Each structure stands twice: as structure tokens, then as C-alpha cells.
CSV table of C-alpha atoms in Angstrom, one decimal:
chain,number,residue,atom,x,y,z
A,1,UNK,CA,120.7,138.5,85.9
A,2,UNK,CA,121.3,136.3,83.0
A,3,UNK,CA,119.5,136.2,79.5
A,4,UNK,CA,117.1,133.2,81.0
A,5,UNK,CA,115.7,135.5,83.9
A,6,UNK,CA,114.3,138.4,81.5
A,7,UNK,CA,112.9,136.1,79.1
A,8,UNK,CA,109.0,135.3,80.1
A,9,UNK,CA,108.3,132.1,81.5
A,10,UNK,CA,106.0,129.8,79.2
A,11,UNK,CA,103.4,127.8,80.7
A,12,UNK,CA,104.2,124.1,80.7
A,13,UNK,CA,101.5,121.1,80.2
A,14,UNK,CA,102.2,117.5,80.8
A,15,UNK,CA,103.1,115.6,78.1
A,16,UNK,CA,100.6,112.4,77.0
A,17,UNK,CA,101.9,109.4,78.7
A,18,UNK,CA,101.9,105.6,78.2
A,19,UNK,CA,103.3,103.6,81.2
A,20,UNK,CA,103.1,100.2,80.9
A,21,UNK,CA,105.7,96.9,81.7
A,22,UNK,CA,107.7,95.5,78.9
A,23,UNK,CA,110.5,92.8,79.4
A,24,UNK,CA,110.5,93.0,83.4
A,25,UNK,CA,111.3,97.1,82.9
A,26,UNK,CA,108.9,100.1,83.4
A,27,UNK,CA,108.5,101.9,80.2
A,28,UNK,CA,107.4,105.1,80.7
A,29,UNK,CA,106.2,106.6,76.4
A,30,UNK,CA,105.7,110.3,76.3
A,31,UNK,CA,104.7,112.0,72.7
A,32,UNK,CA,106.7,115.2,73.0
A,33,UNK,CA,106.3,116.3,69.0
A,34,UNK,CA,108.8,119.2,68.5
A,35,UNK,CA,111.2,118.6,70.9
A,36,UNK,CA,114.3,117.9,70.1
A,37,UNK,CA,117.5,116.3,71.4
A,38,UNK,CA,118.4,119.3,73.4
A,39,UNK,CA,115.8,120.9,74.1
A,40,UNK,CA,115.3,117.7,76.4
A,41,UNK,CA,116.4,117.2,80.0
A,42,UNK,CA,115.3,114.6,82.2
A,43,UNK,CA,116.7,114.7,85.8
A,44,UNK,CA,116.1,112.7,88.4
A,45,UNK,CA,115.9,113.9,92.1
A,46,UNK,CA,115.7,112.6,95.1
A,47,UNK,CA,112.8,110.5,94.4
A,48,UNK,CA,111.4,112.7,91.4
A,49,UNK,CA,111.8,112.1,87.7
A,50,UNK,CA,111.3,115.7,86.1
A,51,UNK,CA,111.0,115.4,82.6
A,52,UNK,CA,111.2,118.5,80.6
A,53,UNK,CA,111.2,119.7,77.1
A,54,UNK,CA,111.1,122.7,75.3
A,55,UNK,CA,108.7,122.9,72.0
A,56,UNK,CA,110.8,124.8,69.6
A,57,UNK,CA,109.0,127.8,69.1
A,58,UNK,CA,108.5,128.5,64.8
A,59,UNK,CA,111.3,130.1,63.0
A,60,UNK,CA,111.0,134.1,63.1
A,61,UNK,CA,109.3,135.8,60.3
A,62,UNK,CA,107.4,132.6,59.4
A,63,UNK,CA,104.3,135.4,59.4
A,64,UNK,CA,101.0,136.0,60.7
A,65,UNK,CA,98.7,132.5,61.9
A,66,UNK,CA,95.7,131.6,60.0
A,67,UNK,CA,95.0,129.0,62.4
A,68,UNK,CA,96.5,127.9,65.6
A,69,UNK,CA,95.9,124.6,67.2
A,70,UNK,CA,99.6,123.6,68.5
A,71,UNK,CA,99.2,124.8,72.1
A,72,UNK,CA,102.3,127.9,73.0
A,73,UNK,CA,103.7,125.9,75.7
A,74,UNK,CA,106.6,123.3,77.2
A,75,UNK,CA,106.3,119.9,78.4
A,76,UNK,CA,107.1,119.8,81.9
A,77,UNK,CA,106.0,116.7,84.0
A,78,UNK,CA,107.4,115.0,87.4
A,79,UNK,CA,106.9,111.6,88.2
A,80,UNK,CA,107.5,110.1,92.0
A,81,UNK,CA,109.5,106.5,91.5
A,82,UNK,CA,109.0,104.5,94.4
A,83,UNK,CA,111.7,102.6,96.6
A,84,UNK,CA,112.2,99.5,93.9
A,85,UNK,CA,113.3,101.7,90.9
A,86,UNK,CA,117.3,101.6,90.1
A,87,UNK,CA,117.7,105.3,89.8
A,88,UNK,CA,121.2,104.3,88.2
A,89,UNK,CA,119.8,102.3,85.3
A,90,UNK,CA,117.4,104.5,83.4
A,91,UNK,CA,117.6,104.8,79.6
A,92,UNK,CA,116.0,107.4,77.8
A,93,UNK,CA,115.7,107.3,74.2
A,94,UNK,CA,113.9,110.3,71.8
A,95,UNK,CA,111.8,108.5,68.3
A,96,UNK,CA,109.8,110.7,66.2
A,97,UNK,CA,108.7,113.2,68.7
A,98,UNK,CA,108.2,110.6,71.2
A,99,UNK,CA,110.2,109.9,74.3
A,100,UNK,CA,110.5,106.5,75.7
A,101,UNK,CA,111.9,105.8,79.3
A,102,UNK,CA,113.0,102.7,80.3
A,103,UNK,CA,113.1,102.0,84.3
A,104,UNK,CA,114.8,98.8,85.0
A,105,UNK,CA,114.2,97.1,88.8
A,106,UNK,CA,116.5,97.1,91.8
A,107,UNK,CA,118.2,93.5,91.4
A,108,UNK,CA,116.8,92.7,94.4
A,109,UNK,CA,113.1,93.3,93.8
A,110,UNK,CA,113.6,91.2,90.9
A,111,UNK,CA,111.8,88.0,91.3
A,112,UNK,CA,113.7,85.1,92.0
A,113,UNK,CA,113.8,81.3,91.8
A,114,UNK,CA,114.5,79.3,94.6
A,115,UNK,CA,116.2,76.3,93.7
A,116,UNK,CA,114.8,73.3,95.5
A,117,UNK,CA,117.6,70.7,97.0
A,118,UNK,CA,116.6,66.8,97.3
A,119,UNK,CA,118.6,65.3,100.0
A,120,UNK,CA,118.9,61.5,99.8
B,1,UNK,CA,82.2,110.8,70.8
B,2,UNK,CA,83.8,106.8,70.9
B,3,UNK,CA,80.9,104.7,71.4
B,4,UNK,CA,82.0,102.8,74.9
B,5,UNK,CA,80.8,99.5,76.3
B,6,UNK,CA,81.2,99.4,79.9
B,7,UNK,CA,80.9,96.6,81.9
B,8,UNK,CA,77.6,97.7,84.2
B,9,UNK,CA,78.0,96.9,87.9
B,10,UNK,CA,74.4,95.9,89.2
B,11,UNK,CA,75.7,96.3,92.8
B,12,UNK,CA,77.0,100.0,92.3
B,13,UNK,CA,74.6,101.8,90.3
B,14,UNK,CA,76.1,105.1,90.9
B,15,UNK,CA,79.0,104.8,88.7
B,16,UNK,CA,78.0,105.7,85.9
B,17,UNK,CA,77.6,109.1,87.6
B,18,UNK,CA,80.7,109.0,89.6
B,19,UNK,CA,82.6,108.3,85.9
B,20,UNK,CA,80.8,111.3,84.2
B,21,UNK,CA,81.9,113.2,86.8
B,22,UNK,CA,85.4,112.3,86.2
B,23,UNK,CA,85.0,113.3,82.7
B,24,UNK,CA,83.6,116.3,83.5
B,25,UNK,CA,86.6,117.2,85.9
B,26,UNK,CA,89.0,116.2,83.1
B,27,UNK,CA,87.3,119.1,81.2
B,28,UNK,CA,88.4,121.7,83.4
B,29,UNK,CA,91.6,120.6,84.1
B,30,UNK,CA,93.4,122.4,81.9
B,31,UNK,CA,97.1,121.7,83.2
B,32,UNK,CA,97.2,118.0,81.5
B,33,UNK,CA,96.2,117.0,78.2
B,34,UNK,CA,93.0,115.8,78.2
B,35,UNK,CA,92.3,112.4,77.8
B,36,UNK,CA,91.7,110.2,74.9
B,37,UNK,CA,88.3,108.9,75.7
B,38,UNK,CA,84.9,109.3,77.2
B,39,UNK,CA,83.6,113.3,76.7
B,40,UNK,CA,87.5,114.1,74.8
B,41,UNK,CA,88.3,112.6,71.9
B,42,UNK,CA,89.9,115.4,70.2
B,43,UNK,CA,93.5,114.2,70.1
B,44,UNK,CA,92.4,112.1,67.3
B,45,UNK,CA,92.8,115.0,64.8
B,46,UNK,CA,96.0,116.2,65.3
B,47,UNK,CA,96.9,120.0,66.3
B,48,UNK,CA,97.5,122.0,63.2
B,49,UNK,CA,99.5,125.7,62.6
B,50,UNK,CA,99.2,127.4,59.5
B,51,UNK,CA,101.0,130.5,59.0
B,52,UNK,CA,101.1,132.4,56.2
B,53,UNK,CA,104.2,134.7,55.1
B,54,UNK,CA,105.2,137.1,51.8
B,55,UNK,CA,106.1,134.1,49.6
B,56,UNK,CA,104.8,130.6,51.2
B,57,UNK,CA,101.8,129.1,53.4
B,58,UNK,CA,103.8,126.8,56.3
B,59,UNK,CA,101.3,124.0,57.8
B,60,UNK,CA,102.7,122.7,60.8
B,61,UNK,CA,101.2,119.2,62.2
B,62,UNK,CA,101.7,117.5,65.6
B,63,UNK,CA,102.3,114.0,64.8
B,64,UNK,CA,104.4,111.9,67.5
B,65,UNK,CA,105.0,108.7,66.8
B,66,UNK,CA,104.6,108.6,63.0
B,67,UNK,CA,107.0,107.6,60.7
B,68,UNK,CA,107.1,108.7,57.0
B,69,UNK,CA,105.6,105.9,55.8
B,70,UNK,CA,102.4,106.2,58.2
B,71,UNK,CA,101.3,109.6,56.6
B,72,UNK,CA,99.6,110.7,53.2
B,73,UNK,CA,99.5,113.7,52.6
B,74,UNK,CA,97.8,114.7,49.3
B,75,UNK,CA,96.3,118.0,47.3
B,76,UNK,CA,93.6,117.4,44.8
B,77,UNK,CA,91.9,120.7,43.2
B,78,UNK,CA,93.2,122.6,45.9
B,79,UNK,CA,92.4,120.7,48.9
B,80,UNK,CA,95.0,119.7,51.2
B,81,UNK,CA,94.4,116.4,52.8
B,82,UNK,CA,96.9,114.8,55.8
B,83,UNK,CA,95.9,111.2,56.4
B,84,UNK,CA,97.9,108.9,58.2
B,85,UNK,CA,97.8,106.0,61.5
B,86,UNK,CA,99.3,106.2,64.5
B,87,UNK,CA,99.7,102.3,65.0
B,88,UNK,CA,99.7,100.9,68.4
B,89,UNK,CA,102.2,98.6,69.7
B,90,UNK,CA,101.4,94.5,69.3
B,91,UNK,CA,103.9,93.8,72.5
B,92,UNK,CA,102.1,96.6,74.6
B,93,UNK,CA,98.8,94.8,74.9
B,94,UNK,CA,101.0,91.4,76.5
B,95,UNK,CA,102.3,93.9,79.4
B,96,UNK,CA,100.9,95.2,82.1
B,97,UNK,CA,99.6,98.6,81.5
B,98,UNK,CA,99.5,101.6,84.2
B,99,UNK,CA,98.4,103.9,82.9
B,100,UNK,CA,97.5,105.1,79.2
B,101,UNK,CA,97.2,108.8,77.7
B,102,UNK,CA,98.4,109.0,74.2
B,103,UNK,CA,96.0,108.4,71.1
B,104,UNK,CA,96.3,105.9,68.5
B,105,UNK,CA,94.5,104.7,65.5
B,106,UNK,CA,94.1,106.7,61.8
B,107,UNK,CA,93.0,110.3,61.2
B,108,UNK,CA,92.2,112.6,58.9
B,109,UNK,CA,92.6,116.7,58.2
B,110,UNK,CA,91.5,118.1,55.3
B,111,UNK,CA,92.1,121.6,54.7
B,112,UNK,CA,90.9,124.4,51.7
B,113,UNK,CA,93.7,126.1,49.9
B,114,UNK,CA,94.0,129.3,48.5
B,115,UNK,CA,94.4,129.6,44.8
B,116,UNK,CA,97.5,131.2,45.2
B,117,UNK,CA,99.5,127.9,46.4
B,118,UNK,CA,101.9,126.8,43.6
B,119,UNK,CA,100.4,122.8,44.5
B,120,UNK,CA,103.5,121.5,42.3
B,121,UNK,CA,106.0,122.9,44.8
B,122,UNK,CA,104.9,121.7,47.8
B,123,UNK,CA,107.8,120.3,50.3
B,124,UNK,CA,106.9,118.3,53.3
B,125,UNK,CA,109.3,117.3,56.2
B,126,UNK,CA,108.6,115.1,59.2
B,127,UNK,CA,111.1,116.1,62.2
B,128,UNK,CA,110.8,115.4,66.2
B,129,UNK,CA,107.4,114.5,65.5
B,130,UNK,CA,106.3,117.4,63.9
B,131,UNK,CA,105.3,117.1,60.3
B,132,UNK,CA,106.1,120.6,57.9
B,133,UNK,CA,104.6,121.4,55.1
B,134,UNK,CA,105.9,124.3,53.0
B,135,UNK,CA,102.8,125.7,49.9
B,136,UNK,CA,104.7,128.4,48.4
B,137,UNK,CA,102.9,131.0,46.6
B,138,UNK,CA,102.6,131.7,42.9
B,139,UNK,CA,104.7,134.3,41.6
B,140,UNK,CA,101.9,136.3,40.5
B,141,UNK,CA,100.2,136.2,44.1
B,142,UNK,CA,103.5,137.3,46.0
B,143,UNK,CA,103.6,141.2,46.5
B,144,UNK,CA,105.5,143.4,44.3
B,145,UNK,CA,107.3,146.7,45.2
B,146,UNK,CA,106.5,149.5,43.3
B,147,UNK,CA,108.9,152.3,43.2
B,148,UNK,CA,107.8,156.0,42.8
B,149,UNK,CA,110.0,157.9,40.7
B,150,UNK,CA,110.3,161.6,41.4
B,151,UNK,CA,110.6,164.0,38.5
């Protein structure tokens, strides 16, 4: 049993999302305040993004709460991509607390121009 | 509340209903966030900690998406006051959009200080999104030790 297994799972919520098309790729905008870097992992498997983050908890001895809004849990939040999603070209990039996802097409979904020949 | 305009359907007069309901759901489903409109409108005043230790007050805000230059924070006669605007993108509303859950737009929190906060030695610090404010106290509000001498 490793150090992971004793400590007590914290509940997860889904992080707020944005998903919306920009420059022919799916961008997929999550505000993850308090996450950092690390603390980040995004696999993807089989057909399941998993995106997951852990909200740094607040430095020991930082004292007793007067008033407690920021909600004691981690982001954890798994999106299905369907069959026209390259899995091999997705860029993940962390700004200010948010994390932005870029999902670029399969070159063949990609719509295409079909050139017209005049024959004489 | 947001005041909302819907488009009314005159052919489906039951949607109103059928969209309350959906809000109503969205009130008891308590493993997302809730959403930004209709009955929720909360995530317009960001999520606050305060925590209070021997020497300093610590305010803690949730802020994704802001950069420095988005946020005022302020303290007049003992009032703290965090003001800032989450912007929302120009190119985003060219794109098709899917789906949309995070908040923009300005807000404001105002909180009540305790006299005890030294207000000229106040540091802030915006990280991952999360904005830190540290009020330390004055050094005749932080607790002394007082030894007991035994004769």
C-alpha cells in the first residue's frame, strides 16, 4: 500500500467549460483556478478525454476559516471525442487558472475543395 | 437574477415550464457547477476564503481568467473591496459555440476588516488563477507570551 491509498479520497466537481470552434479546431476552455502545472493531467483513453486537476489545498498552519466559499474538492471531468477528433494532435495549454484544449480534425474530415477541370 | 428575454414559441406553450424545470434540476445537481444563468447566477461573485492566523488575515479569491490588470483591489477606512472583469473573448462570439459554462462580465466583493489589519502592509498575489491577499496584523493585536517566573 503506497502513501496515495491511505490518504482520503476528495470529492471531485467538473470544472466550468466553454467549448466552442475557433480556426477549424475544437477548443475546449476550462477555469481550473488553483491548479497548477502539475497538479494537471489530461489523458486521453480510448475514446475518453479525462481531465483532472488537483486544487492545491492552503499552506498548513494558514489558521482557522472565517469564511469558506472555495469548494474542498478536485476537478475531475471526462469528455467522449467522437470518431473525427485526431487523438494525436491535441494541445493543452494552462493561462491564469484556466485551461484551454485545442482538438484539431482528422485530415480527412477536414473540408475540402474540389477543384473543377474544363476540358476543351 | 439576470433579467432574460426569451424568444416565446406560440406553438409550444409548455416551455417555459419544461425550461424551469431544467433550472430546477440544475439546483440539485450538485456534481457540476451550476450554471451561469436562469435561477444561478452566483458565479458572478467569485468564491472567497478568509483565514485568519497568529500574525496575518489571508483572503483567498477564485479568479480564473484574470490577469493583473483586470482586478482592483482596494481598502478605504477598513473596508476591503476586490473589483475586477472577467472579459469575454471578441473571436468567441464569430465561432460556433457548443456549449458554454464559465461566467464573464465585472464583479464586485466587498468585505469588513478588523481594526487589527496593518492596511499599509497588505501584499496581493495573483497565481493559477487564484488571487492572495495577505492583511497582516498590527503588532499590538498579535498575541504575546507571557512567562511566569517562579520564585
Amino acid at each position: 500500500m503506497n502513501d496515495n491509498d491511505r490518504k482520503p479520497m476528495r470529492k471531485t466537481t467538473a470544472a466550468p467549460c466553454d467549448i466552442f470552434e475557433e480556426g477549424g479546431k475544437i477548443m475546449l476552455r476550462l477555469d481550473m483556478p488553483g491548479v497548477t502545472k502539475e497538479s494537471l493531467s489530461i489523458h486521453v483513453e480510448n475514446d475518453e478525454l479525462q481531465i483532472s486537476g488537483k486544487r492545491d489545498a492552503v499552506a498548513a498552519g494558514a489558521g482557522r476559516y472565517l469564511v469558506r466559499e472555495i469548494p474542498d474538492r478536485d476537478f475531475y471531468q471526462a469528455y467522449t471525442l467522437d470518431a473525427t477528433i485526431d487523438r494525436d494532435k491535441i494541445e493543452a495549454e494552462l493561462v491564469n487558472g484556466q485551461l484551454i484544449i485545442a482538438l484539431s480534425l482528422k485530415e480527412s474530415e477536414k473540408p475540402r475543395k474540389i477543384e473543377v477541370v474544363a476540358r476543351t | 437574477m439576470a433579467i432574460m428575454k426569451r424568444p416565446t414559441d406560440v406553438y409550444d406553450p409548455f416551455r417555459e415550464l419544461r425550461v424551469l424545470q431544467n433550472e430546477i434540476n440544475d439546483l440539485f445537481n450538485f456534481d457540476r457547477f451550476p450554471g451561469t444563468a436562469g435561477l444561478f447566477d452566483r458565479s458572478f461573485s467569485p468564491a472567497l476564503d478568509v483565514t485568519e492566523s497568529e500574525d496575518a488575515y489571508t483572503v483567498r479569491a477564485e479568479l480564473p481568467g484574470l490577469s493583473e490588470k483586470d482586478l482592483d483591489v482596494s481598502i478605504a477606512s477598513n473596508v476591503l473591496t476586490i473589483r475586477g472583469e472577467k472579459k469575454e473573448d471578441k473571436e468567441r462570439k464569430n465561432g460556433k459555440v457548443y456549449r458554454r459554462e464559465t461566467w464573464s462580465g465585472s464583479f464586485q466583493r466587498t468585505l469588513p476588516l478588523p481594526l487589527s489589519v496593518d492596511a499599509g502592509n497588505v501584499k496581493a498575489d495573483l497565481k493559477d488563477g487564484v488571487l492572495t491577499l495577505v492583511l497582516p496584523k498590527r503588532e499590538e493585536a498579535k498575541p504575546k507570551q507571557i512567562t511566569v517566573k517562579a520564585k
